[in-house]
């Protein structure tokens, strides 16, 4: 897993739930027995054709867009879950509490009954296992050279 993707994980779980809710809402609208209405708009046949059919086509396009976004988010989550399998139980729990349950690092310390240093040491070890190409020491050296 790339380190940059790790930063997107916290939002991925929230986005997944929001997208699933929207898709469900649109599917309900699409398959609603009240086929004569779409939202608050009155549906009628006009000189332009059937407005209901136009709206259904737009709704299908919107569903395709949301399903594509959901697929990308699920791929990211799957990659994260697979990377978690590389970790021991303690590291997994720390990463899950922060990235999935969206706790702050302080709340993770309290939940795990750890002080700050051991928690961050376990976090650093987990990140190095999950993202083998990430080397924070090199990044710090480069930043010092710029100063």
mmCIF file of C-alpha atoms in Angstrom:
data_model
loop_
_atom_site.group_PDB
_atom_site.id
_atom_site.type_symbol
_atom_site.label_atom_id
_atom_site.label_comp_id
_atom_site.label_asym_id
_atom_site.label_seq_id
_atom_site.Cartn_x
_atom_site.Cartn_y
_atom_site.Cartn_z
ATOM 1 C CA UNK A 1 0.000 0.000 0.000
ATOM 2 C CA UNK A 2 1.239 3.500 -0.785
ATOM 3 C CA UNK A 3 1.574 5.927 2.110
ATOM 4 C CA UNK A 4 -0.479 8.590 0.285
ATOM 5 C CA UNK A 5 -3.434 6.195 0.134
ATOM 6 C CA UNK A 6 -3.245 5.651 3.867
ATOM 7 C CA UNK A 7 -4.218 9.279 4.401
ATOM 8 C CA UNK A 8 -7.386 8.773 2.344
ATOM 9 C CA UNK A 9 -8.573 5.768 4.347
ATOM 10 C CA UNK A 10 -10.214 7.763 7.145
ATOM 11 C CA UNK A 11 -12.545 9.430 4.658
ATOM 12 C CA UNK A 12 -13.041 6.287 2.567
ATOM 13 C CA UNK A 13 -15.203 4.579 5.191
ATOM 14 C CA UNK A 14 -17.357 7.682 5.605
ATOM 15 C CA UNK A 15 -17.640 8.089 1.820
ATOM 16 C CA UNK A 16 -18.601 4.431 1.421
ATOM 17 C CA UNK A 17 -21.521 4.850 3.813
ATOM 18 C CA UNK A 18 -22.654 8.093 2.183
ATOM 19 C CA UNK A 19 -22.470 6.610 -1.319
ATOM 20 C CA UNK A 20 -24.361 3.477 -0.267
ATOM 21 C CA UNK A 21 -27.096 5.660 1.242
ATOM 22 C CA UNK A 22 -27.362 7.779 -1.912
ATOM 23 C CA UNK A 23 -27.427 4.735 -4.190
ATOM 24 C CA UNK A 24 -30.151 3.178 -2.058
ATOM 25 C CA UNK A 25 -32.150 6.420 -2.178
ATOM 26 C CA UNK A 26 -31.841 6.639 -5.968
ATOM 27 C CA UNK A 27 -32.714 2.958 -6.422
ATOM 28 C CA UNK A 28 -35.831 3.497 -4.314
ATOM 29 C CA UNK A 29 -36.774 6.500 -6.437
ATOM 30 C CA UNK A 30 -36.194 4.522 -9.602
ATOM 31 C CA UNK A 31 -38.264 1.524 -8.512
ATOM 32 C CA UNK A 32 -40.899 3.465 -6.636
ATOM 33 C CA UNK A 33 -44.485 2.344 -7.240
ATOM 34 C CA UNK A 34 -45.304 6.025 -7.550
ATOM 35 C CA UNK A 35 -44.068 6.067 -11.103
ATOM 36 C CA UNK A 36 -45.962 9.239 -11.795
ATOM 37 C CA UNK A 37 -43.608 11.429 -9.773
ATOM 38 C CA UNK A 38 -39.907 12.038 -9.446
ATOM 39 C CA UNK A 39 -38.903 14.032 -6.387
ATOM 40 C CA UNK A 40 -41.076 17.136 -6.141
ATOM 41 C CA UNK A 41 -41.360 17.526 -9.907
ATOM 42 C CA UNK A 42 -44.683 16.697 -11.517
ATOM 43 C CA UNK A 43 -44.161 14.176 -14.275
ATOM 44 C CA UNK A 44 -46.206 14.475 -17.414
ATOM 45 C CA UNK A 45 -46.094 13.808 -21.110
ATOM 46 C CA UNK A 46 -45.438 16.937 -23.109
ATOM 47 C CA UNK A 47 -44.439 18.033 -26.585
ATOM 48 C CA UNK A 48 -40.857 17.164 -25.613
ATOM 49 C CA UNK A 49 -41.796 13.589 -24.826
ATOM 50 C CA UNK A 50 -42.164 11.728 -21.581
ATOM 51 C CA UNK A 51 -40.508 13.718 -18.772
ATOM 52 C CA UNK A 52 -40.568 10.648 -16.547
ATOM 53 C CA UNK A 53 -38.434 8.703 -19.009
ATOM 54 C CA UNK A 54 -35.978 11.602 -19.275
ATOM 55 C CA UNK A 55 -35.657 11.697 -15.509
ATOM 56 C CA UNK A 56 -35.202 7.933 -15.313
ATOM 57 C CA UNK A 57 -32.373 8.167 -17.855
ATOM 58 C CA UNK A 58 -30.725 10.934 -15.806
ATOM 59 C CA UNK A 59 -31.211 8.883 -12.659
ATOM 60 C CA UNK A 60 -29.559 5.873 -14.334
ATOM 61 C CA UNK A 61 -26.588 8.060 -15.314
ATOM 62 C CA UNK A 62 -26.336 9.360 -11.763
ATOM 63 C CA UNK A 63 -26.491 5.820 -10.379
ATOM 64 C CA UNK A 64 -23.650 4.808 -12.708
ATOM 65 C CA UNK A 65 -21.513 7.700 -11.431
ATOM 66 C CA UNK A 66 -22.194 6.845 -7.771
ATOM 67 C CA UNK A 67 -21.561 3.136 -8.345
ATOM 68 C CA UNK A 68 -18.232 3.939 -10.007
ATOM 69 C CA UNK A 69 -17.210 6.146 -7.069
ATOM 70 C CA UNK A 70 -18.297 3.442 -4.637
ATOM 71 C CA UNK A 71 -16.224 0.875 -6.512
ATOM 72 C CA UNK A 72 -13.091 3.042 -6.193
ATOM 73 C CA UNK A 73 -13.684 3.598 -2.484
ATOM 74 C CA UNK A 74 -14.234 -0.126 -1.906
ATOM 75 C CA UNK A 75 -10.999 -0.930 -3.766
ATOM 76 C CA UNK A 76 -9.114 1.438 -1.452
ATOM 77 C CA UNK A 77 -10.745 -0.082 1.639
ATOM 78 C CA UNK A 78 -9.961 -3.595 0.413
ATOM 79 C CA UNK A 79 -6.309 -2.651 -0.097
ATOM 80 C CA UNK A 80 -6.204 -1.269 3.467
ATOM 81 C CA UNK A 81 -7.872 -4.367 4.935
ATOM 82 C CA UNK A 82 -5.398 -6.621 3.092
ATOM 83 C CA UNK A 83 -2.480 -4.537 4.380
ATOM 84 C CA UNK A 84 -3.816 -4.906 7.933
ATOM 85 C CA UNK A 85 -3.249 -8.659 7.643
ATOM 86 C CA UNK A 86 0.503 -7.958 7.686
ATOM 87 C CA UNK A 87 0.264 -6.568 11.227
ATOM 88 C CA UNK A 88 0.109 -8.130 14.653
ATOM 89 C CA UNK A 89 -3.086 -7.790 16.698
ATOM 90 C CA UNK A 90 -1.992 -4.679 18.628
ATOM 91 C CA UNK A 91 -0.914 -2.829 15.480
ATOM 92 C CA UNK A 92 -4.136 -3.824 13.715
ATOM 93 C CA UNK A 93 -6.214 -2.515 16.598
ATOM 94 C CA UNK A 94 -4.362 0.818 16.648
ATOM 95 C CA UNK A 95 -4.777 1.280 12.898
ATOM 96 C CA UNK A 96 -8.436 0.246 12.974
ATOM 97 C CA UNK A 97 -9.270 2.621 15.820
ATOM 98 C CA UNK A 98 -7.659 5.557 14.041
ATOM 99 C CA UNK A 99 -8.511 4.907 10.391
ATOM 100 C CA UNK A 100 -11.817 3.032 10.604
ATOM 101 C CA UNK A 101 -13.363 4.231 13.868
ATOM 102 C CA UNK A 102 -11.910 7.730 13.268
ATOM 103 C CA UNK A 103 -10.633 8.220 16.827
ATOM 104 C CA UNK A 104 -7.922 10.769 17.512
ATOM 105 C CA UNK A 105 -4.479 9.488 18.489
ATOM 106 C CA UNK A 106 -5.190 10.538 22.084
ATOM 107 C CA UNK A 107 -8.424 8.542 22.079
ATOM 108 C CA UNK A 108 -6.560 5.541 20.639
ATOM 109 C CA UNK A 109 -4.099 5.759 23.560
ATOM 110 C CA UNK A 110 -6.962 5.754 26.056
ATOM 111 C CA UNK A 111 -8.834 2.935 24.295
ATOM 112 C CA UNK A 112 -5.707 0.762 24.067
ATOM 113 C CA UNK A 113 -4.526 1.757 27.566
ATOM 114 C CA UNK A 114 -1.150 2.841 26.153
ATOM 115 C CA UNK A 115 0.969 5.863 26.755
ATOM 116 C CA UNK A 116 1.824 8.136 23.844
ATOM 117 C CA UNK A 117 5.280 6.729 22.997
ATOM 118 C CA UNK A 118 4.445 2.999 22.821
ATOM 119 C CA UNK A 119 1.332 3.762 20.788
ATOM 120 C CA UNK A 120 3.291 5.826 18.254
ATOM 121 C CA UNK A 121 6.071 3.231 18.109
ATOM 122 C CA UNK A 122 3.462 0.578 17.248
ATOM 123 C CA UNK A 123 1.896 2.964 14.728
ATOM 124 C CA UNK A 124 5.260 3.617 13.071
ATOM 125 C CA UNK A 125 5.982 -0.127 12.895
ATOM 126 C CA UNK A 126 2.533 -0.739 11.387
ATOM 127 C CA UNK A 127 3.009 1.942 8.740
ATOM 128 C CA UNK A 128 6.425 0.557 7.800
ATOM 129 C CA UNK A 129 4.917 -2.933 7.400
ATOM 130 C CA UNK A 130 1.912 -1.670 5.436
ATOM 131 C CA UNK A 131 3.852 0.826 3.295
ATOM 132 C CA UNK A 132 7.326 -0.664 2.760
ATOM 133 C CA UNK A 133 8.347 2.179 0.411
ATOM 134 C CA UNK A 134 7.747 4.817 3.093
ATOM 135 C CA UNK A 135 10.915 6.001 4.853
ATOM 136 C CA UNK A 136 10.165 8.924 7.205
ATOM 137 C CA UNK A 137 13.850 9.403 8.066
ATOM 138 C CA UNK A 138 14.693 10.233 4.433
ATOM 139 C CA UNK A 139 11.815 12.704 4.296
ATOM 140 C CA UNK A 140 13.086 14.494 7.414
ATOM 141 C CA UNK A 141 16.635 14.661 5.986
ATOM 142 C CA UNK A 142 15.311 16.199 2.753
ATOM 143 C CA UNK A 143 13.297 18.760 4.724
ATOM 144 C CA UNK A 144 16.360 19.733 6.771
ATOM 145 C CA UNK A 145 18.390 20.252 3.589
ATOM 146 C CA UNK A 146 15.733 22.690 2.351
ATOM 147 C CA UNK A 147 15.971 24.804 5.509
#
